[in-house]
């Protein structure tokens, strides 16, 4: 008999509006963490492994388009439609500083050395704030050809990349000269740009295409056509042998990096997927959607086999929980409740 399998994610509730950006911290002595940006104006911090809610950063008055953590997960930053970017204490949730802008801020990123915060937005200006001198005016890098959508640091903070909302391609800026030194050409505006954990690749999503670029020589390594328009893509960080992509079809697709073959398709969101990211160890990945939820999927998924209902013994508590959740999913019930850390049906309410 053919086995029917249902992939069971951890479902994280709490946001009241669409989730538009996700960011994992590196692995720290306290574990790793996940911060989410939502149009509800309140970034949320979670345990990256369990999805447990840790806290909500309160103070913005507009949609949050981007949020991030520094390398030690001690500070958080957020970029908002209220014309500001804010710096937060990630341990207490306190607002440490508000960096005022003249228009909507769409993207933010900490430098690897944690000393600087990079922002970009509708103004077409990249700003670099010195976090050791919060009241000083930022360094400005002008001449972006369009409204800035994404930003990232690379090459030991010597270069930055940015993509635009309405202009194709990714631009690479040398901070020593403040000028564009390379443009990665795409056929559509780039909605997601990720520098791989080992610094080897830049992963971009544009239209219905996911591309991988050499982060040192900037040549195109691989390009794959997707089954639909995708808004975000992420490369598995440990082995680099698979990648994920999510977009308008509401599914999170898993592909082989070397061949482009689709390895899996994770269904569960009830709206377009705006953002996907692998956890720093590669053991799971998260997706954020128009439906306001975050779902955390295991790279080796916990599944429910139809044969288990026919008398085979479940293997331990986790398997029993997975079976229970799978039955609820198949019967159309909503999964809720507090749950315990590590439970497969964990649904976090903030």
Coordinates of C-alpha atoms in Angstrom, one line a residue:
X1 CA 0.0 0.0 0.0
X2 CA 1.3 3.5 -0.9
X3 CA 2.0 5.6 2.2
X4 CA 0.3 8.9 2.5
X5 CA 2.5 11.5 4.1
X6 CA 1.6 14.8 5.7
X7 CA 4.4 17.2 6.6
X8 CA 3.7 18.8 10.0
X9 CA 5.3 22.2 10.6
X10 CA 5.5 24.2 13.8
X11 CA 2.9 27.0 13.4
X12 CA 3.7 30.3 15.0
X13 CA 0.8 32.7 15.5
X14 CA 0.9 36.2 17.0
X15 CA 1.1 38.6 14.1
X16 CA -2.2 40.2 13.1
X17 CA -1.1 41.1 9.6
X18 CA 1.1 39.6 6.8
X19 CA 4.6 38.5 7.7
X20 CA 7.0 40.0 5.2
X21 CA 10.5 39.3 6.4
X22 CA 12.3 36.7 8.5
X23 CA 15.8 36.6 9.8
X24 CA 17.8 34.0 11.8
X25 CA 20.6 34.8 14.1
X26 CA 23.8 32.8 13.9
X27 CA 24.1 30.0 16.5
X28 CA 25.0 31.6 19.9
X29 CA 25.8 30.1 23.3
X30 CA 22.1 30.5 24.1
X31 CA 20.9 28.8 20.8
X32 CA 19.7 30.6 17.7
X33 CA 16.8 33.1 17.3
X34 CA 14.3 34.1 14.7
X35 CA 13.0 37.7 14.3
X36 CA 10.0 38.5 12.1
X37 CA 8.8 41.7 10.4
X38 CA 5.1 42.2 9.9
X39 CA 2.8 44.9 8.6
X40 CA 1.2 44.9 12.1
X41 CA 4.1 47.3 13.2
X42 CA 5.5 44.9 15.9
X43 CA 8.6 42.8 15.2
X44 CA 8.6 39.5 17.2
X45 CA 11.5 37.5 18.6
X46 CA 11.3 33.7 18.9
X47 CA 13.4 30.7 19.8
X48 CA 14.6 29.7 16.3
X49 CA 14.4 26.0 17.1
X50 CA 11.0 25.6 18.8
X51 CA 9.2 28.7 17.5
X52 CA 8.5 29.8 21.1
X53 CA 7.6 33.4 21.4
X54 CA 10.2 35.4 23.4
X55 CA 9.0 39.0 23.0
X56 CA 7.6 41.7 20.9
X57 CA 9.4 45.0 20.1
X58 CA 6.8 47.8 20.6
X59 CA 7.3 51.4 19.5
X60 CA 6.8 51.7 15.7
X61 CA 3.7 53.4 14.2
X62 CA 3.8 51.8 10.8
X63 CA 4.3 48.5 8.9
X64 CA 7.7 46.8 9.5
X65 CA 9.3 45.8 6.2
X66 CA 12.5 44.3 7.5
X67 CA 14.1 43.2 10.8
X68 CA 17.4 41.6 11.8
X69 CA 19.6 40.5 14.6
X70 CA 23.4 41.1 15.1
X71 CA 25.8 38.2 15.1
X72 CA 25.5 37.7 18.9
X73 CA 21.7 38.2 18.9
X74 CA 22.2 40.9 21.6
X75 CA 20.6 43.7 19.4
X76 CA 17.8 43.8 16.9
X77 CA 16.9 46.4 14.3
X78 CA 13.8 47.1 12.3
X79 CA 12.9 49.2 9.2
X80 CA 9.5 50.7 9.1
X81 CA 6.9 52.6 7.0
X82 CA 6.8 55.2 9.8
X83 CA 10.0 56.7 8.3
X84 CA 12.3 55.3 10.9
X85 CA 14.7 52.4 11.7
X86 CA 15.0 51.4 15.3
X87 CA 17.7 49.8 17.3
X88 CA 16.6 47.4 20.1
X89 CA 18.1 45.6 23.1
X90 CA 17.2 42.0 22.2
X91 CA 17.4 40.9 25.8
X92 CA 15.1 43.4 27.4
X93 CA 13.1 44.6 24.3
X94 CA 14.0 48.2 25.1
X95 CA 14.3 50.7 22.3
X96 CA 17.9 52.0 22.3
X97 CA 17.6 54.5 19.4
X98 CA 15.4 55.6 16.6
X99 CA 17.1 56.6 13.3
X100 CA 14.8 59.1 11.5
X101 CA 14.5 59.0 7.7
X102 CA 12.6 61.1 5.2
X103 CA 10.5 58.3 3.7
X104 CA 9.6 54.6 4.2
X105 CA 12.5 52.4 5.2
X106 CA 12.3 49.0 3.5
X107 CA 15.5 47.2 4.6
X108 CA 18.1 47.0 7.3
X109 CA 21.2 44.9 8.1
X110 CA 23.9 44.8 10.8
X111 CA 27.5 44.6 9.7
X112 CA 29.3 41.4 10.7
X113 CA 31.4 43.2 13.3
X114 CA 28.1 44.6 14.8
X115 CA 29.4 48.2 14.7
X116 CA 27.2 49.5 11.9
X117 CA 23.6 49.4 10.7
X118 CA 22.8 49.7 7.0
X119 CA 19.4 51.0 5.9
X120 CA 17.7 51.6 2.6
X121 CA 14.2 52.6 1.3
X122 CA 12.1 54.8 -0.8
X123 CA 14.6 57.6 -0.7
X124 CA 17.0 55.7 -2.9
X125 CA 19.8 56.4 -0.3
X126 CA 21.9 53.8 1.5
X127 CA 22.7 55.0 5.0
X128 CA 25.3 53.5 7.3
X129 CA 24.9 54.4 11.0
X130 CA 27.8 54.0 13.5
X131 CA 26.3 52.2 16.5
X132 CA 29.1 53.4 18.7
X133 CA 28.1 57.0 17.9
X134 CA 24.4 57.0 17.8
X135 CA 23.9 60.8 17.5
X136 CA 26.3 61.2 14.6
X137 CA 25.0 61.8 11.1
X138 CA 25.2 58.6 9.0
X139 CA 27.4 58.0 6.1
X140 CA 25.3 58.2 2.9
X141 CA 25.8 56.3 -0.3
X142 CA 23.6 57.9 -3.0
X143 CA 22.8 57.2 -6.6
X144 CA 20.7 54.0 -6.2
X145 CA 18.7 53.8 -9.5
X146 CA 15.5 53.1 -7.6
X147 CA 13.7 52.6 -4.4
X148 CA 15.7 50.1 -2.3
X149 CA 14.1 46.8 -1.5
X150 CA 16.9 44.6 0.0
X151 CA 20.4 45.3 1.5
X152 CA 23.2 43.0 2.8
X153 CA 26.9 43.2 3.8
X154 CA 29.6 41.0 2.3
X155 CA 33.4 40.7 2.0
X156 CA 34.1 41.4 5.7
X157 CA 31.9 44.5 5.6
X158 CA 33.9 46.1 2.8
X159 CA 31.0 45.8 0.3
X160 CA 27.3 46.1 0.4
X161 CA 24.6 44.9 -2.0
X162 CA 21.2 46.3 -2.7
X163 CA 18.2 45.6 -4.9
X164 CA 15.4 47.9 -6.0
X165 CA 11.6 47.6 -5.9
X166 CA 11.2 48.8 -9.5
X167 CA 14.6 48.3 -11.1
X168 CA 16.1 45.0 -12.3
X169 CA 19.4 43.6 -10.9
X170 CA 21.5 43.7 -7.8
X171 CA 24.1 46.4 -7.3
X172 CA 27.3 45.8 -5.4
X173 CA 28.9 48.9 -3.8
X174 CA 32.6 49.2 -2.7
X175 CA 32.5 51.2 0.6
X176 CA 36.0 52.5 0.1
X177 CA 34.9 54.4 -3.0
X178 CA 31.2 54.5 -2.4
X179 CA 30.6 53.5 -6.0
X180 CA 28.8 50.6 -7.7
X181 CA 31.5 48.2 -8.9
X182 CA 29.3 45.4 -10.3
X183 CA 25.7 44.8 -11.2
X184 CA 24.2 41.3 -11.2
X185 CA 21.8 41.4 -14.2
X186 CA 18.3 39.9 -13.8
X187 CA 15.1 40.1 -15.9
X188 CA 12.9 41.3 -13.1
X189 CA 13.3 43.3 -9.9
X190 CA 15.0 41.2 -7.2
X191 CA 12.7 40.7 -4.2
X192 CA 15.1 38.6 -2.1
X193 CA 18.9 38.6 -1.9
X194 CA 20.8 36.4 0.6
X195 CA 24.5 36.0 1.2
X196 CA 25.3 32.4 2.1
X197 CA 26.6 31.6 5.6
X198 CA 30.0 30.6 4.2
X199 CA 30.2 33.7 2.0
X200 CA 30.4 31.8 -1.2
X201 CA 27.1 32.5 -2.9
X202 CA 24.5 35.2 -3.3
X203 CA 21.0 33.8 -3.7
X204 CA 18.5 36.0 -5.5
X205 CA 14.8 35.7 -6.4
X206 CA 13.4 37.7 -9.3
X207 CA 10.1 37.0 -10.9
X208 CA 9.8 33.2 -11.5
X209 CA 13.6 32.6 -11.3
X210 CA 16.1 31.8 -8.5
X211 CA 19.7 32.5 -9.3
X212 CA 23.0 31.7 -7.5
X213 CA 26.0 34.0 -8.0
X214 CA 29.6 33.6 -7.0
X215 CA 30.0 36.1 -4.1
X216 CA 33.7 36.7 -4.9
X217 CA 33.8 37.0 -8.7
X218 CA 30.1 37.8 -9.2
X219 CA 29.6 35.3 -12.0
X220 CA 26.3 33.5 -12.4
X221 CA 26.7 29.9 -11.1
X222 CA 23.2 28.5 -11.5
X223 CA 19.7 29.8 -12.6
X224 CA 16.5 27.8 -12.2
X225 CA 13.0 28.5 -13.4
X226 CA 10.4 28.1 -10.7
X227 CA 6.8 26.8 -11.0
X228 CA 5.4 30.2 -10.1
X229 CA 6.5 33.8 -9.3
X230 CA 8.6 33.5 -6.1
X231 CA 9.3 36.3 -3.7
X232 CA 12.0 34.7 -1.6
X233 CA 14.7 31.9 -1.7
X234 CA 17.3 30.6 0.7
X235 CA 20.3 28.2 0.3
X236 CA 20.8 25.4 2.9
X237 CA 23.8 26.6 4.9
X238 CA 25.5 23.5 6.1
X239 CA 25.9 21.4 3.0
X240 CA 24.7 23.8 0.3
X241 CA 23.0 20.9 -1.5
X242 CA 19.4 22.2 -1.5
X243 CA 17.4 25.4 -1.5
X244 CA 13.9 26.6 -0.8
X245 CA 11.7 29.1 -2.5
X246 CA 8.2 30.5 -1.7
X247 CA 5.8 32.8 -3.6
X248 CA 2.4 33.3 -4.9
X249 CA 1.2 29.6 -5.0
X250 CA 1.3 29.6 -1.2
X251 CA 3.7 26.6 -1.0
X252 CA 7.3 26.3 0.1
X253 CA 9.2 24.3 -2.5
X254 CA 12.5 22.4 -1.8
X255 CA 14.9 21.9 -4.7
X256 CA 18.2 20.2 -5.3
X257 CA 20.9 22.9 -5.7
X258 CA 23.0 21.0 -8.3
X259 CA 20.2 19.9 -10.6
X260 CA 17.2 22.1 -9.8
X261 CA 15.0 19.0 -9.3
X262 CA 12.1 19.6 -6.9
X263 CA 12.6 17.5 -3.8
X264 CA 9.5 18.4 -1.8
X265 CA 6.6 20.8 -1.6
X266 CA 5.3 22.0 1.8
X267 CA 1.7 23.1 1.9
X268 CA -0.1 24.8 4.8
X269 CA -0.1 28.5 4.3
X270 CA -3.4 30.2 3.3
X271 CA -1.9 33.1 1.4
X272 CA 1.2 34.0 -0.7
X273 CA 4.6 33.2 0.9
X274 CA 6.6 36.4 1.3
X275 CA 9.8 35.2 2.9
X276 CA 11.7 31.9 3.5
X277 CA 14.9 31.3 5.4
X278 CA 17.0 28.3 6.5
X279 CA 18.0 28.1 10.1
X280 CA 21.8 28.5 10.7
X281 CA 22.3 24.8 11.2
X282 CA 20.2 23.8 8.2
X283 CA 18.0 21.5 10.3
X284 CA 14.8 23.5 9.6
X285 CA 13.5 26.4 7.6
X286 CA 10.9 29.1 8.2
X287 CA 8.3 30.7 6.0
X288 CA 6.2 33.8 6.5
X289 CA 3.0 34.5 4.7
X290 CA 0.2 36.9 3.8
X291 CA -1.9 34.8 6.2
X292 CA 0.0 36.3 9.2
X293 CA 1.6 33.0 10.4
X294 CA 5.2 31.7 10.5
X295 CA 5.7 28.1 9.8
X296 CA 8.9 26.2 10.8
X297 CA 9.5 23.1 8.7
X298 CA 12.0 20.3 9.5
X299 CA 14.5 19.7 6.7
X300 CA 13.9 16.0 7.3
X301 CA 10.2 16.4 7.9
X302 CA 8.2 14.7 10.6
X303 CA 5.5 12.9 8.6
X304 CA 2.4 10.8 9.3
X305 CA 2.3 7.5 7.5
X306 CA -1.1 6.0 6.7
X307 CA 0.2 2.5 7.7
X308 CA 0.6 3.8 11.3
X309 CA -3.1 3.8 11.6
X310 CA -3.2 0.1 10.7
X311 CA -1.4 -1.2 13.8
X312 CA 2.3 -0.4 13.5
X313 CA 3.8 0.9 16.7
X314 CA 4.6 4.7 16.9
X315 CA 8.2 5.3 17.8
X316 CA 8.1 7.5 20.9
X317 CA 6.3 10.6 22.1
X318 CA 7.2 12.8 19.1
X319 CA 5.8 10.2 16.7
X320 CA 2.6 10.0 18.7
X321 CA 2.3 13.8 18.7
X322 CA 2.9 13.9 14.9
X323 CA 0.2 11.3 14.4
X324 CA -2.3 13.3 16.4
X325 CA -1.5 16.5 14.6
X326 CA -1.7 14.8 11.2
X327 CA -5.1 13.5 12.0
X328 CA -6.2 17.0 13.0
X329 CA -4.9 18.5 9.8
X330 CA -6.6 15.8 7.7
X331 CA -9.9 16.4 9.5
X332 CA -9.6 20.2 9.0
X333 CA -9.3 21.1 12.6
X334 CA -7.3 24.2 13.6
X335 CA -4.2 23.4 15.8
X336 CA -3.9 25.6 18.8
X337 CA -3.1 25.6 22.5
X338 CA 0.0 26.2 24.5
X339 CA 2.0 23.1 23.7
X340 CA 5.4 22.3 25.1
X341 CA 8.8 23.0 23.8
X342 CA 9.6 20.4 21.2
X343 CA 6.0 19.3 20.5
X344 CA 5.4 18.9 16.9
X345 CA 2.0 20.8 17.0
X346 CA 3.5 23.8 18.8
X347 CA 1.4 26.9 17.9
X348 CA 2.8 30.0 19.5
X349 CA 0.4 32.7 20.5
X350 CA 1.9 36.1 21.4

